Amino acid sequence: MIIKLIGTITALKNYYRSFDSFVWVLFLGTLINAIGIGIFYPFLTIYMKEQINMPMSAIGLLLALQSIVGIVSQPLVGLMIGRFDKRLALIIIMSAVTLVDILYIFSKSILLIAIVLFLSGMLVPMYYVVRNVIVGESVGSEKRTEVNSILLMAFNGGQVLGASIGGFLAVFSYTYVFLVNAVTTLLFTLLLIFRFNYKDNSSKEQKINFNRTKEKVNFSLVWKNKGFIWFCIGTILTITCYAQLFTTLPVYLKGHLGINEMQYGIIASINTFAIMVFQLPLSILTKNMRKASIMAMGSLMFCCCLVGIYFVDQYLFFFPLILFVSFGCMLFFPTSTSYVADISPPNYSGHFYGVFGGVSSLGYAIAPLIGGFLYEESIGYLWFFLLIFSFLSLLIFSVLRKEGTENVKYDNKSQVTN
C-alpha cells in the first residue's frame, strides 16, 4: 500500500513537471474564477426575469447583444495580440472584468444590466482569445489538447462548487451571488499579477515582421481555409444548441416543470462534476483520433440530450440526460480549441483564434434569440429546431473527418498548401 502511494505521488509530481508552471497558474486561476461563474451565470436569466421583471424575449435579446459584442472584440484582439505582451494583456483584461463583475451588484434595472452585459460580452471573450493563443503557441501539438482539457477540468471543477453554492445563495439574495463572483474574479487577477511567470517567446524581430506584413495578410488566410470555414459553421450550430442548456433550460424547468433554482443547481453540478472527473482520461483515450471525429462525437452527445429533453417531464430523468451534455463538452470544446492551433499558420494563431472566438460568440448570440422567441411561442418547437441544428453540426464534422482538413499546412510565407 505504501509503495503504491509513493508511486502515485511520484507519478503526479512527474505529471506536474511535464508542463510549464504558467499552465498550473492558469489551472488554479480558472478553478477559482469558475466558482464565481458557476455561482451566478446559471441563475442570471432567472434573476433578469423575476428580479427585474423582464420578458424572455427581452432577456434573449440582451444575451444575444452581449455575444454580438464578442463577435467584434475577439477578431480585433486576435489581430492585435501579436504586437503586445500577452501576459500584460491578460492582466489588463481580467482587471477590467473584475470591475464589471462588481457592477452586477448594482444592476437593478434593465439599462444597468444591459450596460454590464455589454461590457462583459466585450471583455471576457478577449481573455479567452489571449489565453488560447498563449497555449497554442507555447504548448506542443501532442500536449495541446491535454492542456485545454486540464483547463476545462478546472473550469468545471469550480462550477461544481459554484452551481451548488449559487443555488443556495440565490434563494436568499442575488446580491450575495454577484458579490462572490466578483471576489473570485479579483483573486484570479491577483494570481495573474503575482504568479503568472509566462514569458512571451515572440522576439522583437518577429513582432516587427508581424507589423510589416499585417496589411498583406490580415484575415485572408482564414477565409482561404475552406475546412476552417466549415468548422466555424459547425461550431456555431453546436454552441447554439449547447447554450440553450444554460440559458433557456433553467427558465423552462422552473416555469413548466416547477424545478426551482436549487434543484437546477444540482443538475448543473452533476454536469460539471462529471467533466471534472472524466475530462482528462477521455482526452488521453481519444488523443490519437482525428479531431474532427471527436467533435462529431461531441455533437452526437448534444443531439441525444435534446431528444431526451423533448420527451422528458420528470425531474429525475434529467440526471442521465445531463451526462450527455457532459460528454459532449468533454469531446467538443478542448478538441475544437486545439484544432484551431493545428491549422493556424506560424505566428498567426491570433487571427484564427480571433475568428473562432467571434463565431463562438455568434453561436451564443443566436441561442438566446431563438430560445427567447420560441419559449414564448411554443417550447416544443425549440427542442425540435435545436435537434436539427445538432444533426447538421454532426454532419459537418463527419465530412471534415473524411476530408482530413486538420492536416492543412503552411509554408514559410504563410500561404495555404494542401
XYZ file of C-alpha atoms in Angstrom:
418
model
C 0.000 0.000 0.000
C 2.773 2.439 0.952
C 4.748 1.571 -2.180
C 1.687 2.220 -4.360
C 1.080 5.519 -2.606
C 4.697 6.582 -3.144
C 4.426 5.555 -6.798
C 1.238 7.579 -7.225
C 2.802 10.658 -5.642
C 5.865 10.308 -7.879
C 3.682 9.974 -10.961
C 1.745 13.103 -10.014
C 4.979 15.051 -9.482
C 6.270 13.938 -12.876
C 2.987 14.895 -14.487
C 3.094 18.309 -12.820
C 6.635 18.899 -14.072
C 5.724 17.846 -17.622
C 4.035 21.234 -18.140
C 5.319 24.776 -17.736
C 4.431 26.465 -14.453
C 2.189 29.017 -16.178
C -0.176 26.173 -17.147
C -0.811 25.377 -13.477
C -1.279 29.057 -12.642
C -3.946 29.198 -15.325
C -5.392 25.983 -13.888
C -5.676 27.395 -10.374
C -6.945 30.761 -11.559
C -9.524 29.155 -13.804
C -10.680 26.962 -10.932
C -11.151 29.948 -8.608
C -12.854 32.109 -11.211
C -15.123 29.256 -12.313
C -16.540 29.009 -8.804
C -17.863 32.536 -9.223
C -19.145 31.851 -12.734
C -20.913 28.716 -11.528
C -22.479 30.682 -8.692
C -24.067 33.394 -10.808
C -24.301 32.507 -14.516
C -26.828 29.629 -14.426
C -29.206 31.864 -12.469
C -28.710 35.072 -14.444
C -31.747 34.531 -16.668
C -33.929 33.783 -13.644
C -32.641 36.962 -11.954
C -33.452 39.038 -15.030
C -36.922 37.530 -15.367
C -38.010 37.579 -11.724
C -35.995 40.387 -10.106
C -36.001 42.889 -12.983
C -39.316 41.629 -14.454
C -38.013 41.218 -17.998
C -39.876 39.060 -20.556
C -37.952 36.116 -22.004
C -37.807 37.731 -25.455
C -36.060 40.788 -23.952
C -33.694 38.560 -21.973
C -32.850 36.677 -25.137
C -32.183 39.939 -26.967
C -29.829 41.251 -24.253
C -27.890 37.974 -24.083
C -27.656 37.992 -27.857
C -26.304 41.547 -27.849
C -23.795 40.506 -25.189
C -22.486 37.812 -27.511
C -22.581 40.051 -30.591
C -20.108 42.380 -28.895
C -17.740 39.420 -28.622
C -18.091 38.792 -32.351
C -16.340 42.122 -32.898
C -13.931 42.221 -29.943
C -12.406 38.758 -30.411
C -11.196 39.102 -34.021
C -9.813 42.546 -33.154
C -7.809 41.293 -30.175
C -6.717 38.281 -32.234
C -5.390 40.613 -34.920
C -3.592 42.885 -32.452
C -2.239 40.403 -29.890
C 0.889 39.683 -31.947
C 2.086 43.220 -31.257
C 1.638 43.240 -27.456
C 2.922 41.388 -24.413
C 0.389 38.616 -23.824
C 0.919 38.419 -20.061
C 0.225 42.125 -19.668
C -2.812 41.804 -21.929
C -4.257 39.061 -19.694
C -3.763 41.157 -16.554
C -5.371 44.267 -18.065
C -8.354 42.337 -19.400
C -9.009 40.472 -16.136
C -8.671 43.675 -14.112
C -11.386 45.209 -16.266
C -13.540 42.072 -15.903
C -13.249 42.389 -12.113
C -14.670 45.911 -12.243
C -17.510 44.762 -14.480
C -18.380 41.895 -12.122
C -18.639 44.403 -9.274
C -21.170 46.372 -11.337
C -23.502 43.342 -11.413
C -24.228 44.011 -7.732
C -25.797 47.377 -8.611
C -27.663 46.228 -11.736
C -31.253 46.655 -10.583
C -32.723 47.989 -13.846
C -32.865 46.962 -17.492
C -30.494 49.776 -18.507
C -27.842 48.892 -15.939
C -27.942 45.160 -16.640
C -27.718 45.927 -20.366
C -24.580 48.049 -19.831
C -22.940 45.387 -17.669
C -23.755 42.631 -20.152
C -22.304 44.756 -22.958
C -19.024 45.283 -21.107
C -18.848 41.642 -20.045
C -19.534 40.478 -23.586
C -16.658 42.602 -24.837
C -14.022 41.713 -22.227
C -14.490 38.064 -21.245
C -14.112 36.664 -24.792
C -10.954 38.731 -25.219
C -9.413 36.896 -22.266
C -10.086 33.527 -23.874
C -8.541 34.586 -27.175
C -5.317 35.690 -25.455
C -5.220 32.593 -23.250
C -5.783 30.277 -26.209
C -3.032 31.982 -28.199
C -0.632 31.550 -25.271
C -1.432 27.839 -25.008
C -1.441 27.359 -28.778
C 1.970 28.955 -29.254
C 3.685 27.646 -26.110
C 2.474 24.041 -25.882
C 3.347 21.371 -28.429
C 0.641 19.851 -30.600
C 0.906 16.483 -28.847
C 0.039 18.045 -25.469
C -2.187 20.916 -26.544
C -5.491 19.086 -26.247
C -4.390 17.742 -22.877
C -3.664 21.246 -21.574
C -7.021 22.505 -22.848
C -8.636 19.532 -21.132
C -6.868 20.388 -17.868
C -8.162 23.952 -18.060
C -11.658 22.705 -18.852
C -11.431 20.382 -15.847
C -10.534 23.368 -13.682
C -13.409 25.375 -15.093
C -15.919 22.642 -14.460
C -14.408 21.716 -11.125
C -15.040 25.268 -9.989
C -18.548 25.153 -11.387
C -19.290 22.018 -9.370
C -18.822 24.093 -6.248
C -20.257 27.250 -7.732
C -23.521 25.843 -9.050
C -24.436 24.232 -5.744
C -23.451 27.334 -3.764
C -25.228 29.613 -6.240
C -28.497 27.713 -5.967
C -28.356 28.138 -2.200
C -27.410 31.837 -2.286
C -29.965 32.725 -4.967
C -32.777 31.552 -2.708
C -31.767 34.216 -0.152
C -30.297 37.111 -2.139
C -28.802 37.663 -5.593
C -26.533 40.328 -4.088
C -24.504 37.555 -2.432
C -24.380 35.731 -5.764
C -22.837 38.686 -7.604
C -20.533 39.606 -4.715
C -18.914 36.169 -4.526
C -18.479 36.137 -8.294
C -16.646 39.490 -8.160
C -14.356 38.250 -5.377
C -13.329 35.149 -7.329
C -12.524 37.234 -10.409
C -10.389 39.550 -8.272
C -8.471 36.569 -6.849
C -7.752 35.297 -10.363
C -6.492 38.733 -11.389
C -4.160 38.917 -8.387
C -2.858 35.439 -9.218
C -2.008 36.591 -12.742
C -0.229 39.683 -11.413
C 1.954 37.933 -8.833
C 2.358 34.321 -10.002
C 1.902 34.178 -13.790
C 5.508 33.844 -14.990
C 4.781 33.278 -18.666
C 7.274 34.972 -20.964
C 6.205 35.903 -24.456
C 8.507 33.922 -26.779
C 7.840 36.244 -29.696
C 11.031 38.121 -30.363
C 11.160 41.809 -31.251
C 12.100 40.808 -34.787
C 9.011 38.608 -35.083
C 6.773 41.451 -33.869
C 8.394 43.852 -36.355
C 7.803 41.357 -39.163
C 4.240 40.931 -37.968
C 3.656 44.685 -38.138
C 5.170 44.899 -41.614
C 3.036 42.097 -43.059
C -0.244 42.627 -41.222
C -1.729 44.698 -44.054
C -0.966 41.986 -46.609
C -2.016 39.028 -44.523
C -4.882 40.426 -42.457
C -7.570 37.691 -42.284
C -7.043 36.409 -45.852
C -5.518 33.117 -44.660
C -8.633 32.480 -42.589
C -11.060 32.885 -45.467
C -8.915 30.792 -47.823
C -9.079 27.796 -45.500
C -12.384 26.204 -46.512
C -12.070 23.481 -43.899
C -11.815 26.121 -41.182
C -14.886 27.928 -42.532
C -16.950 24.726 -42.379
C -15.557 24.087 -38.916
C -16.794 27.546 -37.878
C -20.275 26.809 -39.235
C -20.374 23.546 -37.293
C -19.190 25.393 -34.173
C -21.992 27.958 -34.468
C -24.612 25.223 -34.746
C -23.148 23.244 -31.847
C -22.895 26.220 -29.490
C -26.412 27.359 -30.404
C -27.640 24.022 -29.046
C -25.296 23.880 -26.067
C -26.019 27.421 -24.825
C -29.751 26.691 -24.517
C -28.996 24.258 -21.716
C -27.739 27.103 -19.522
C -29.986 29.976 -20.653
C -33.429 28.753 -21.695
C -33.397 25.395 -19.888
C -33.356 26.718 -16.276
C -36.298 29.022 -17.054
C -38.115 26.152 -18.809
C -37.548 23.814 -15.881
C -38.910 26.298 -13.387
C -41.777 27.655 -15.476
C -43.055 24.391 -16.975
C -41.904 21.658 -14.609
C -41.701 23.500 -11.262
C -37.993 22.792 -10.784
C -36.502 25.649 -8.718
C -33.016 27.210 -8.707
C -31.636 24.868 -6.059
C -32.803 21.766 -7.949
C -31.369 23.085 -11.197
C -28.115 23.795 -9.373
C -27.908 20.098 -8.518
C -28.374 19.155 -12.178
C -25.683 21.639 -13.247
C -23.355 20.300 -10.544
C -23.655 16.768 -11.906
C -22.671 18.051 -15.336
C -19.588 19.858 -14.105
C -18.602 17.092 -11.683
C -18.672 14.534 -14.498
C -16.428 16.755 -16.622
C -14.033 17.274 -13.733
C -13.675 13.517 -13.220
C -13.676 12.180 -16.783
C -12.211 15.019 -18.870
C -8.523 14.149 -18.627
C -8.918 10.346 -19.010
C -11.186 10.904 -22.012
C -8.729 13.291 -23.670
C -5.913 10.777 -23.206
C -8.136 7.985 -24.563
C -9.020 9.935 -27.715
C -5.700 11.718 -28.335
C -4.854 9.534 -31.348
C -8.208 10.092 -33.049
C -8.865 12.720 -35.699
C -10.053 15.899 -34.055
C -12.983 16.224 -36.451
C -14.127 12.740 -35.410
C -14.007 13.714 -31.742
C -16.006 16.886 -32.428
C -18.583 14.839 -34.355
C -18.957 12.567 -31.337
C -19.493 15.646 -29.163
C -22.267 16.886 -31.457
C -23.870 13.457 -31.257
C -23.960 13.694 -27.463
C -25.754 17.060 -27.601
C -28.175 15.598 -30.129
C -29.047 12.728 -27.773
C -29.651 15.161 -24.910
C -32.032 17.304 -26.955
C -34.044 14.252 -27.977
C -34.418 13.373 -24.304
C -35.467 16.874 -23.247
C -38.215 16.847 -25.871
C -39.857 13.826 -24.222
C -38.892 14.027 -20.531
C -41.017 15.857 -17.955
C -39.806 14.312 -14.686
C -37.003 15.823 -12.631
C -35.063 12.606 -12.020
C -34.817 11.837 -15.744
C -32.763 14.989 -16.286
C -29.869 13.480 -14.337
C -28.904 10.909 -17.007
C -29.672 13.425 -19.754
C -27.202 15.928 -18.372
C -24.445 13.312 -18.705
C -24.858 13.511 -22.493
C -24.114 17.224 -22.160
C -21.073 16.435 -20.017
C -19.524 14.069 -22.537
C -20.424 16.423 -25.379
C -18.492 19.200 -23.627
C -15.528 16.943 -22.914
C -15.316 15.846 -26.527
C -16.066 19.082 -28.341
C -14.645 22.121 -26.546
C -10.989 21.239 -25.767
C -10.680 19.481 -29.122
C -12.070 22.411 -31.102
C -9.651 24.783 -29.365
C -6.693 22.534 -30.231
C -7.978 22.120 -33.786
C -7.657 25.861 -34.353
C -3.999 25.846 -33.272
C -3.266 22.866 -35.529
C -4.499 24.591 -38.677
C -3.134 28.063 -37.893
C -0.010 29.222 -39.767
C 3.063 30.152 -37.698
C 2.750 33.470 -35.829
C -0.853 33.953 -36.925
C -2.778 31.831 -34.466
C -4.247 35.052 -33.068
C -6.107 35.623 -36.339
C -7.631 32.151 -36.320
C -8.429 32.203 -32.612
C -9.977 35.636 -33.030
C -12.316 34.428 -35.767
C -13.016 31.212 -33.850
C -13.925 33.251 -30.784
C -16.104 35.506 -32.915
C -18.120 32.668 -34.409
C -18.411 31.092 -30.954
C -19.911 34.356 -29.732
C -22.245 34.297 -32.720
C -23.493 30.897 -31.563
C -24.043 32.246 -28.067
C -25.836 35.253 -29.620
C -28.178 33.164 -31.736
C -29.022 30.809 -28.873
C -30.933 33.203 -26.583
C -32.698 34.840 -29.539
C -34.056 31.509 -30.695
C -34.678 30.348 -27.132
C -36.414 33.538 -26.023
C -38.673 33.698 -29.084
C -39.678 30.039 -29.220
C -40.062 29.829 -25.431
C -42.921 32.304 -25.609
C -44.365 30.877 -28.833
C -44.059 27.118 -28.360
C -41.380 25.452 -26.256
C -41.820 22.175 -28.132
C -40.616 23.748 -31.377
C -37.463 24.949 -29.639
C -36.135 21.487 -28.878
C -37.129 20.328 -32.372
C -35.185 23.096 -34.124
C -32.173 22.561 -31.877
C -32.222 18.883 -32.741
C -31.956 19.819 -36.416
C -29.039 22.169 -35.686
C -27.261 19.477 -33.727
C -27.713 16.950 -36.527
C -26.328 19.415 -39.104
C -23.223 20.049 -36.979
C -22.746 16.284 -36.656
C -22.918 16.022 -40.448
C -20.376 18.832 -40.964
C -17.789 17.370 -38.584
C -18.279 13.935 -40.121
C -17.439 15.382 -43.557
C -14.395 17.178 -42.126
C -13.261 13.863 -40.662
C -13.357 12.218 -44.081
C -11.528 15.076 -45.785
C -8.875 15.345 -43.051
C -8.880 19.140 -43.142
C -6.936 19.387 -39.898
C -3.834 18.462 -41.898
C -3.660 21.785 -43.760
C -0.059 23.015 -43.813
C 1.582 26.402 -44.436
C 4.885 27.281 -45.997
C 7.283 29.890 -44.683
C 5.382 32.678 -46.450
C 2.214 31.648 -44.631
C 0.357 30.632 -47.774
C -2.160 27.826 -47.697
C -0.969 24.498 -49.082
C -2.714 21.144 -49.157
